[in-house]
Amino acid sequence: MQDRLSGEKYDQFMIEAEVKEFWEREKVYEQVRRRKGRKFYFLDGPPYASAKSIHVGTAWNKVIKDAVIRYHRMLGYSVWDKPGYDTHGLPIEVKIEQSLGIKSKKEIQSVGIDKFVEACKGFVKENMEAMSRQFAEIGASLDWENPYVTYENSYIESGWWLIKRAHERGLLYKGYKVLHWCPRCETVLADYEVSEYRELEDPSIYVKLPVRGREREYLLIWTTTPWTIPANVFVMAHPQIEYARVKVGDEVLILARQRLEEVMSEAGVSRYEVLESFPGSRLEGLEYDHPLEELVDVQRELRQYHRVVMAPEGVTAYEGTGLVHAASGHGTVDYEVASRLGMPIVSLVDEVGRMTREAGKYAGMHFREEANRAVEEDLRRKGALFHSSRLVHRYPVCWRCKTPLALRATEQWFIAVTKLRDELIREASSVEWVPEWARTRFMNMLEEVRDWAISRQRFWGIPLPVWVCRKCKKYHVVGSVQELRELGGEVPEDLHRPWIDRVIIRCPYCGGEAERVPDVLDVWFDSGVAFYASLGYPANRQLYEELEPADFIVEGHDQTRGWFFSLLRSGVIGFGKSPYRRVLVHGFALDEQGREMHKSLGNYVEFEELISKVPRDVVRLWLLSSTVWEDLRFSWKGLEQTARDFTVFWNTFVFASTYMSLDAFDPEESSIESVESYLEPVDRWLISRTNSLIAQYHEAMGGLRPHDAVRALRSFLLEDVSRFYVRLIRRRVWEERDTPSKRAAYATLYYALRAWLLLAAPIIPFLSEYIYQRFMRPAERGAALSVHMMLLPQPEKHRVDEKLEREVSLIRELAEEVLAARANAGLRLRRPVSKVIVVPKRRELAEAVSSLKDMLAELVNSKAVELESEAFLEGLRAYAVKPLLGEIGREFKKLTPEVLKLIEARGAEVAQAIAERGYFEAEVNGERVRLERRHLELVAEYPEWLVVRESELAIIAIDKRLSELEEAEGYAREVIRRAQHMRKEARLMIEDRVVLWVSGDKEMVEAVRKMEEFVKNEVRAVKVFYNMPEEGAFAREWEIDDKKVTIGIRRA
RNA sequence: GGGCCCGUAGCUCAGCUUGGUGGAGCGCCCGGCUGAUAACCGGGAGGUCGGGGGUUCAAAUCCCCCCGGGCCCA
């Protein structure tokens, strides 16, 4: 092997630049993609292309995807890796409005829809290019040249196909629905878009509705939206709640019994009398008059509907009066109850938030700002206002413009998803969810699924492919461009509005002219069809049929109700099945304090900044080490620590490369099979650990737990290889001659590092490629061009020795105890000790020590390790006793001083007796005294030359006594260490030989002389002189334990 | 108001599925090493396992309630 790693300073940034250049030059990605294998259809959740800079969370998202993709490629799969972009929708329209300085739909029309839509497209294009660049930067190996883009004609056409499918299945319908409406954006908001609430102040009024045919008797209702009173149709009550007729002054009010006290106290009424109480069911059918009947045109037609109906779903006993005023066009429940009972749907607010003509006196008023006040005033004048105040409550506002929303019945197009509920549940159950709780969350959501309002009264979106005949008023759904052409439509170059709006087709029913309904589709529709639209289906059926279903998707947990759902919905509508097999849910990237990262909060970390400060692999390893489905806290410190791990990764490979090349090691010639009989326990251990790692890694990656894989990889290289194995093989590796033992160590180390390098490739693609090119590829015939074209190793079960792994881990634990004992006794590690005695407390430890004695001895720098029984220590142990005054005083009373004297005088004897038989008897002042364990504290004492430490594993005793020779070795090592330091200072090469001078303190010089062969070998000296260094030699005076020594070296 | 998730050392996080002596890294203190070295190794201090209740011989772990945070809904 040739060393291509050492001698160069480790610079991860430089490495990444070079690797990138290599990938581009050799077209590695293209070659990786071209390889054939079993299909793995990965479907990219398209990020929304509304900004140029990606969020740390978006980067995390793509890094997870990339790790999974690379992993599958290295398993031999042919991975479908087309990325996507979500490009339509209101948020982008808003940005363009802002950049054009306009504020409403009307202004867009005056600018020209064509210009507006072109601006949207241009904006999105720039964003996509910037985002792709950043994704490629962190090494996301997706097909950035050919992403799927939701605004493309082919994609739009694929979208149309699903609307047509829905229509064919009888799921498409036009209906009224009460939905949140933004009067500023002039559009309906989907349920999940109603996400922002503000604390707003509103009126809180109690209104008296006169009961028809009874004098001075009223239904009492409560509302915070006076503007809905003109649209009142009926009143809802709960059949099981108790109601009361209450006399207040000369009037009678009807309200819930349970609400009585609170309502009266709020209204400041202290004197009232309950005339009778009864269940709500008795109120059914009770008619009333509308107090504003003569001011509101539509109310004259609604007279016949004004009555109390039973509607438990709309009434609670914890708020209001228990009687709920229903405005069928302005409340969700109101609408549902009205539909059920065949009541009319009345909506009196127009698209811009003004009261309609039917609202009579209030026509033209803004619903919140003006109508509220006017209605309240009129009610007061009519004597219908029982009480009025103000209240601050959470009120929904538009998520983009913060305008308070109105509930409003509007005409929209729907897909009857509720009809598909059972299918959805069946299909979702068959999906594998990681983690498992994602399934629970998803299922809970499906239980309450609603019909899907797909239409939007906007511009930048997939046009709704519905044409309505001017003559017969029937509508026709167009499923493709070809169909459009067949119906006589002139197909525009771009399928967006406004061009598509101008397409007139022939009505298939009456032959009349049909024009398009001007709506566009909900943007959630777009990404929901990605599973087939990104493959060009149905224009190109083959690709989809080959690839479906998607084998894997992964997005943040917010997408449960988002993309995961919209995909499933589209899958079931279009194909009757789930479009994906496995789902991984990842967390949110939060800031260092655990809050959401937002530009407006000033805690936003720019991706470009991140990547300029921290190498990509470091970012990746750090991101991937976080538990994937939990939220991630951004941390510069965490990244810094991760960067430090990389220096150890690097150093480990440099170490291997340096020595293997020095010894011309050839991994192909010296495989672990070829050195089998020379493998030492530590070698067999590392080989076993390597296979355990491989198994663990596959289990983690296969189970979509990349964090577990990363943690296993990290600890293997840091703990097992670098801090343990390399330390233990140093002596073998420094051996000058070519020994089988050294070769065995190299073979083992190469085997472990090779496996690690391959396993790490999906996680840290840059560094692993770099090291592969310089360490592995030149050493192996038939190694692929790139590490990413290699196959991952599979665990070889016969090489796993669980017993050995357990034993080594016990030995490591024990070694720590010994080191702790040494540290406590001030015995430095460099000085050997003559003997470590182990008295094991567990049988498996005894076995481990007896089979791995040498390993333990090496780890703790001891000349010998001996297993002994407790009896051995007992022989060396002496006990001191400490009387426990409390116990002794309580029992011996007046005799206590005498007893204490006895203990002091015959302490050793007392201790021995109690230790051996549990008691000691003697006569004191003529009385027989019996001392037991409870009277005394026994303190074990050992000879001065023995250091003892007891742990849960064993009792450890270290013999501090050193033989003369060992003492000399200790001193010699002190000299060696300093000579090594000087070699380094003198910039000698590792393989250079030197001449050494040692002079000064007699004991030191004598020690070196005794250990001369050892010293020469360690320092690579050809000769040692015991006098002052010659002129020109590199010399220095040292002080070691108060002894002065002069050391000199010169290259031989 | 509902569903799901999170809360463990000063900081970042394992451990919880399957109850049995609480772990790692960083930081801090002490010591060591110097042939991977702008590294590294060892030792030590540091914890009401968010709070309360329950089940159990035994709870960080299982159950219930509460508090704080996240996501999604109402």
Short mmCIF file of C-alpha atoms in Angstrom, two decimals, chain A residues 292-453:
data_model
loop_
_atom_site.label_atom_id
_atom_site.label_comp_id
_atom_site.label_asym_id
_atom_site.label_seq_id
_atom_site.Cartn_x
_atom_site.Cartn_y
_atom_site.Cartn_z
CA LEU A 292 -85.35 43.48 12.29
CA GLU A 293 -87.90 42.08 9.87
CA GLU A 294 -88.88 45.41 8.39
CA LEU A 295 -85.27 46.55 7.86
CA VAL A 296 -84.01 43.46 6.07
CA ASP A 297 -85.59 42.54 2.75
CA VAL A 298 -84.82 38.84 2.91
CA GLN A 299 -86.32 38.47 6.37
CA ARG A 300 -89.85 38.91 5.00
CA GLU A 301 -89.39 35.63 3.12
CA LEU A 302 -87.88 33.85 6.10
CA ARG A 303 -90.87 34.35 8.44
CA GLN A 304 -92.09 30.80 7.84
CA TYR A 305 -88.78 29.29 9.06
CA HIS A 306 -88.43 31.19 12.32
CA ARG A 307 -88.83 28.50 14.93
CA VAL A 308 -86.90 26.52 17.50
CA VAL A 309 -85.31 23.31 16.24
CA MET A 310 -83.53 20.51 18.08
CA ALA A 311 -79.82 20.58 17.26
CA PRO A 312 -77.67 19.09 20.03
CA GLU A 313 -74.51 19.45 17.95
CA GLY A 314 -74.81 23.24 17.97
CA VAL A 315 -75.71 23.89 21.59
CA THR A 316 -73.75 23.69 24.83
CA ALA A 317 -74.74 24.43 28.38
CA TYR A 318 -71.41 26.13 29.06
CA GLU A 319 -71.69 29.25 26.97
CA GLY A 320 -74.35 31.74 25.86
CA THR A 321 -77.96 31.07 26.74
CA GLY A 322 -78.50 27.53 25.53
CA LEU A 323 -80.49 28.95 22.62
CA VAL A 324 -78.36 29.49 19.55
CA HIS A 325 -79.27 31.81 16.72
CA ALA A 326 -78.63 30.07 13.44
CA ALA A 327 -77.47 31.89 10.32
CA SER A 328 -77.39 29.07 7.84
CA GLY A 329 -75.00 30.85 5.48
CA HIS A 330 -72.55 31.96 8.14
CA GLY A 331 -71.88 29.05 10.43
CA THR A 332 -70.65 25.52 9.88
CA VAL A 333 -73.07 23.81 12.21
CA ASP A 334 -75.84 26.23 11.22
CA TYR A 335 -75.34 25.19 7.63
CA GLU A 336 -75.36 21.49 8.40
CA VAL A 337 -78.52 21.70 10.50
CA ALA A 338 -80.23 23.84 7.87
CA SER A 339 -79.33 21.37 5.13
CA ARG A 340 -80.66 18.51 7.23
CA LEU A 341 -83.96 20.26 7.88
CA GLY A 342 -84.38 21.69 4.40
CA MET A 343 -84.05 25.28 5.60
CA PRO A 344 -82.81 27.89 3.11
CA ILE A 345 -79.15 28.90 3.02
CA VAL A 346 -78.89 32.63 3.46
CA SER A 347 -75.63 34.46 3.04
CA LEU A 348 -75.66 38.24 3.21
CA VAL A 349 -71.97 39.07 2.77
CA ASP A 350 -70.31 39.49 -0.62
CA GLU A 351 -66.79 38.63 -1.76
CA VAL A 352 -65.26 41.82 -0.42
CA GLY A 353 -66.94 41.65 2.96
CA ARG A 354 -69.85 44.00 2.28
CA MET A 355 -73.49 43.26 3.08
CA THR A 356 -75.51 42.33 -0.01
CA ARG A 357 -78.58 44.02 -1.40
CA GLU A 358 -80.84 41.48 0.29
CA ALA A 359 -79.58 42.82 3.61
CA GLY A 360 -81.84 45.81 3.05
CA LYS A 361 -80.87 48.71 5.27
CA TYR A 362 -77.39 47.24 5.81
CA ALA A 363 -76.58 46.72 2.15
CA GLY A 364 -73.08 47.94 1.29
CA MET A 365 -71.84 48.04 4.86
CA HIS A 366 -68.62 46.21 5.80
CA PHE A 367 -69.67 43.23 7.88
CA ARG A 368 -67.42 43.73 10.89
CA GLU A 369 -66.59 47.37 10.77
CA GLU A 370 -70.03 48.84 10.02
CA ALA A 371 -72.82 46.28 10.09
CA ASN A 372 -71.98 45.15 13.62
CA ARG A 373 -72.55 48.63 15.01
CA ALA A 374 -75.65 49.38 12.96
CA VAL A 375 -77.36 46.09 13.82
CA GLU A 376 -76.67 46.53 17.50
CA GLU A 377 -78.05 50.08 17.40
CA ASP A 378 -81.24 48.99 15.60
CA LEU A 379 -81.80 46.13 18.05
CA ARG A 380 -81.46 48.58 20.90
CA ARG A 381 -83.97 50.94 19.30
CA LYS A 382 -86.43 48.12 18.75
CA GLY A 383 -86.11 47.14 22.39
CA ALA A 384 -84.71 43.75 21.40
CA LEU A 385 -81.33 44.14 23.07
CA PHE A 386 -81.26 42.54 26.52
CA HIS A 387 -77.64 43.31 27.23
CA SER A 388 -74.53 44.30 25.35
CA SER A 389 -70.82 44.41 26.17
CA ARG A 390 -67.48 43.78 24.50
CA LEU A 391 -65.30 40.73 24.63
CA VAL A 392 -61.80 39.79 23.55
CA HIS A 393 -61.50 36.32 22.04
CA ARG A 394 -59.45 34.32 19.58
CA TYR A 395 -60.72 34.99 16.11
CA PRO A 396 -59.40 33.42 12.91
CA VAL A 397 -57.48 35.69 10.56
CA CYS A 398 -56.12 35.14 7.09
CA TRP A 399 -52.72 33.42 7.40
CA ARG A 400 -51.18 35.67 4.79
CA CYS A 401 -52.77 39.09 5.18
CA LYS A 402 -54.05 38.82 8.78
CA THR A 403 -57.50 40.12 7.81
CA PRO A 404 -60.28 38.74 10.05
CA LEU A 405 -62.10 35.98 8.24
CA ALA A 406 -65.81 35.58 7.69
CA LEU A 407 -67.74 32.35 7.53
CA ARG A 408 -69.69 32.51 4.36
CA ALA A 409 -71.67 30.13 2.21
CA THR A 410 -70.13 30.17 -1.23
CA GLU A 411 -70.55 28.17 -4.36
CA GLN A 412 -67.58 25.82 -4.76
CA TRP A 413 -66.58 22.64 -6.50
CA PHE A 414 -66.15 19.61 -4.29
CA ILE A 415 -64.87 16.11 -4.36
CA ALA A 416 -66.97 13.88 -2.11
CA VAL A 417 -64.08 12.44 -0.11
CA THR A 418 -66.44 11.46 2.69
CA LYS A 419 -67.77 8.77 0.40
CA LEU A 420 -64.27 7.31 0.21
CA ARG A 421 -63.66 7.20 3.94
CA ASP A 422 -63.66 3.43 4.26
CA GLU A 423 -61.34 3.08 1.29
CA LEU A 424 -59.01 5.69 2.74
CA ILE A 425 -58.89 3.93 6.09
CA ARG A 426 -58.29 0.57 4.48
CA GLU A 427 -55.45 1.89 2.36
CA ALA A 428 -53.82 3.89 5.15
CA SER A 429 -53.78 0.78 7.34
CA SER A 430 -51.76 -1.08 4.78
CA VAL A 431 -49.04 1.57 4.81
CA GLU A 432 -45.98 1.20 7.01
CA TRP A 433 -45.60 4.26 9.22
CA VAL A 434 -42.35 5.17 10.95
CA PRO A 435 -42.60 5.89 13.78
CA GLU A 436 -45.67 3.87 14.56
CA TRP A 437 -47.51 6.78 16.21
CA ALA A 438 -47.73 8.49 12.85
CA ARG A 439 -50.29 5.87 11.94
CA THR A 440 -52.42 6.71 14.98
CA ARG A 441 -52.23 10.36 14.11
CA PHE A 442 -53.17 9.74 10.52
CA MET A 443 -56.04 7.41 11.36
CA ASN A 444 -57.50 9.86 13.86
CA MET A 445 -57.56 12.41 11.12
CA LEU A 446 -59.27 10.10 8.64
CA GLU A 447 -62.08 9.49 11.10
CA GLU A 448 -63.22 13.05 10.68
CA VAL A 449 -62.50 13.50 6.99
CA ARG A 450 -64.63 16.01 5.10
CA ASP A 451 -65.45 16.70 1.50
CA TRP A 452 -62.74 18.54 -0.30
CA ALA A 453 -63.36 22.00 -1.67
#
